[in-house]
Amino acid sequence: MSQSRPEPIARHRTAISRNDLSLPCRQALADGLVDVGTSVLDYGSGRGQDTARLNDMGIDAVGWDPHFNPNASKDPADTVLLTYVLNVIDHPDERAAVLADAWRLAKRALVVSTRLSWEHRRVQGEEWADGVVTSRNTFQKLFQPDELRHDVETATATRCVAASAGTVYAFRSKTDRLALITRRVAPEFDWTGRTDALSVVSGLVGFAELR
């Protein structure tokens, strides 16, 4: 394994063009973390497709990116999206700092997504640090699902929710976290404002999660 790189990693080259919302953004929409009336910060927004499509839907979304949109306002928002950002950062300390910064800006929830270890056949290149440097001089760190959850929980000091493969949520409010879980268990029930019901099922949810 090489110990030095002749040139810096070109992180911006990993930003791809999409014809639709990214999968993590669609998941956050489906789960109600992103909606009309919710402010959204897309932290590391790349070429800005998610931001543009959310705005088209009437959602107040701002995309900040250190390469493509560094002058955008990076103000706190109800929901912060950190979509496929951590996996392109080649220093663990910087990944932790980015996670902490994104959490600082999240008033309600943080959505974190990364590429996972089972994609290793799709990522070819030279082993470097804890990931791979590709022929395009980009870096990819492929996470184990438990590793991603651990890193987010360490940064946020909260218990996270696994939303889908490679995507986890961290909530400021334990009630919001519990409400999401219970909506998934019983989607036909109206949980809006039912703090009494949420308190009743909280013990059962905690028991199930431990197992």
XYZ file of C-alpha atoms in Angstrom:
211
model
C 0.000 0.000 0.000
C 1.372 3.419 -0.952
C 2.112 5.871 1.839
C 1.959 9.087 -0.158
C -0.046 10.478 -3.023
C 1.583 12.492 -5.840
C -1.544 14.668 -6.159
C -4.530 15.512 -3.978
C -7.694 13.454 -4.267
C -10.165 14.985 -6.758
C -13.301 14.606 -4.661
C -15.484 16.687 -6.966
C -15.124 14.084 -9.729
C -17.370 11.718 -7.805
C -20.343 14.058 -8.242
C -22.602 12.446 -10.824
C -25.517 13.766 -12.864
C -28.913 12.219 -12.073
C -32.247 12.276 -13.854
C -34.168 11.874 -10.601
C -33.837 12.434 -6.880
C -31.164 10.389 -5.166
C -32.356 7.303 -3.325
C -31.638 8.741 0.153
C -33.547 11.914 -0.706
C -36.518 9.882 -1.936
C -36.405 7.845 1.277
C -36.398 11.011 3.388
C -39.404 12.276 1.415
C -41.258 8.996 1.939
C -40.530 9.105 5.673
C -41.649 12.727 6.056
C -38.254 14.183 6.969
C -38.388 16.302 3.825
C -41.657 17.982 2.945
C -43.286 21.279 2.037
C -42.850 23.469 5.098
C -39.541 21.797 5.986
C -36.287 23.632 5.415
C -33.549 21.445 3.933
C -29.786 21.846 3.676
C -28.085 19.515 1.209
C -24.581 19.425 2.705
C -22.131 18.480 -0.043
C -24.775 18.835 -2.736
C -22.505 18.048 -5.687
C -24.022 19.284 -8.928
C -27.206 20.237 -7.104
C -29.801 17.993 -8.728
C -31.520 17.066 -5.469
C -31.702 20.712 -4.426
C -33.161 21.808 -7.760
C -35.788 19.054 -7.796
C -36.820 19.720 -4.205
C -37.233 23.410 -5.044
C -39.369 22.416 -8.031
C -41.568 20.517 -5.579
C -42.051 23.648 -3.480
C -39.628 22.593 -0.761
C -37.258 25.161 0.725
C -33.903 23.506 -0.041
C -30.406 24.971 -0.208
C -27.420 23.080 -1.576
C -23.931 23.805 -0.320
C -20.862 22.175 -1.839
C -17.188 23.052 -1.278
C -16.430 22.725 -5.004
C -19.617 23.369 -6.992
C -21.418 25.847 -4.723
C -19.075 27.119 -1.985
C -20.772 30.513 -1.670
C -24.203 29.140 -0.815
C -25.498 29.891 2.654
C -24.788 27.075 5.088
C -27.431 27.956 7.634
C -29.165 25.560 10.035
C -32.159 23.746 8.538
C -34.858 21.413 9.800
C -33.348 18.502 7.901
C -29.747 18.198 6.730
C -28.913 15.755 3.952
C -25.377 14.328 3.971
C -25.708 12.195 0.852
C -22.728 10.151 -0.349
C -20.280 12.630 1.164
C -18.461 10.661 3.848
C -17.405 7.912 1.442
C -15.379 10.325 -0.728
C -13.375 11.767 2.193
C -10.030 10.035 2.612
C -9.281 11.095 6.213
C -11.239 9.624 9.155
C -10.755 12.762 11.260
C -12.212 14.907 8.483
C -15.164 12.550 8.111
C -15.864 12.927 11.814
C -15.573 16.724 11.552
C -17.990 16.849 8.609
C -20.465 14.663 10.470
C -20.250 16.907 13.529
C -20.729 20.031 11.411
C -23.734 18.590 9.590
C -25.306 17.580 12.913
C -24.690 21.068 14.309
C -26.727 22.480 11.426
C -29.613 19.998 11.749
C -32.458 21.484 13.763
C -34.649 18.397 13.519
C -32.968 15.519 11.678
C -29.793 14.456 9.905
C -29.902 12.047 6.950
C -26.579 10.303 6.262
C -25.953 7.952 3.365
C -22.821 6.219 2.093
C -21.812 3.486 -0.296
C -21.557 0.063 1.341
C -19.003 -2.717 1.359
C -20.953 -5.030 -0.940
C -20.235 -2.601 -3.813
C -16.538 -3.487 -3.754
C -16.645 -5.128 -7.189
C -17.809 -1.840 -8.684
C -14.934 0.142 -7.177
C -11.591 -0.677 -8.754
C -8.295 0.961 -7.910
C -5.368 1.178 -5.532
C -5.870 0.563 -1.839
C -5.249 3.752 0.080
C -5.840 4.571 3.754
C -9.143 2.815 4.574
C -10.495 2.890 1.028
C -9.602 2.848 -2.647
C -8.179 5.485 -5.002
C -9.627 5.017 -8.474
C -8.032 5.626 -11.859
C -9.781 9.027 -11.926
C -7.976 9.969 -8.707
C -11.155 9.824 -6.648
C -11.459 8.113 -3.273
C -14.124 5.693 -2.104
C -14.528 4.398 1.415
C -17.031 1.528 1.466
C -18.777 1.267 4.819
C -20.100 -1.717 6.668
C -23.726 -0.962 7.684
C -22.893 -1.252 11.390
C -19.846 0.969 10.884
C -21.938 3.741 9.326
C -24.467 3.615 12.139
C -21.709 3.610 14.762
C -20.005 6.646 13.234
C -23.244 8.628 13.084
C -24.243 7.676 16.611
C -20.797 8.652 17.882
C -20.981 12.052 16.182
C -24.549 12.803 17.259
C -24.649 11.059 20.646
C -28.095 9.724 19.694
C -29.542 6.353 18.772
C -30.036 6.317 15.012
C -32.637 4.707 12.781
C -31.592 2.605 9.792
C -33.816 4.011 7.049
C -32.629 1.782 4.208
C -29.427 0.114 3.059
C -26.672 2.702 3.477
C -28.901 5.425 4.958
C -29.396 6.302 8.619
C -31.338 9.042 10.398
C -30.393 10.923 13.553
C -33.131 12.921 15.309
C -32.914 15.786 17.783
C -36.151 14.657 19.396
C -36.658 11.173 20.781
C -40.345 11.608 20.027
C -39.641 12.188 16.321
C -37.459 9.102 16.234
C -40.062 6.971 17.939
C -42.838 8.348 15.732
C -40.964 7.261 12.608
C -40.480 3.748 13.959
C -44.101 3.383 14.988
C -45.355 4.723 11.638
C -43.383 1.964 9.964
C -44.801 -0.661 12.307
C -48.397 0.554 11.977
C -48.626 2.951 9.011
C -52.424 2.906 8.991
C -52.605 4.489 12.459
C -52.629 8.286 12.832
C -49.728 9.000 15.158
C -49.975 12.788 14.799
C -49.903 14.302 18.248
C -50.381 10.952 19.971
C -47.696 11.384 22.601
C -49.672 9.090 24.901
C -49.501 6.225 22.398
C -45.865 6.917 21.681
C -44.974 6.665 25.345
C -46.794 3.349 25.621
C -44.946 1.725 22.715
C -41.528 3.232 23.494
C -40.591 0.350 25.807
C -41.550 -2.236 23.209
C -39.587 -0.450 20.491
C -36.515 -0.239 22.692
C -36.767 -3.919 23.530
C -37.069 -4.862 19.840
C -34.152 -2.664 18.792
C -31.815 -4.267 21.308
C -32.565 -7.603 19.681
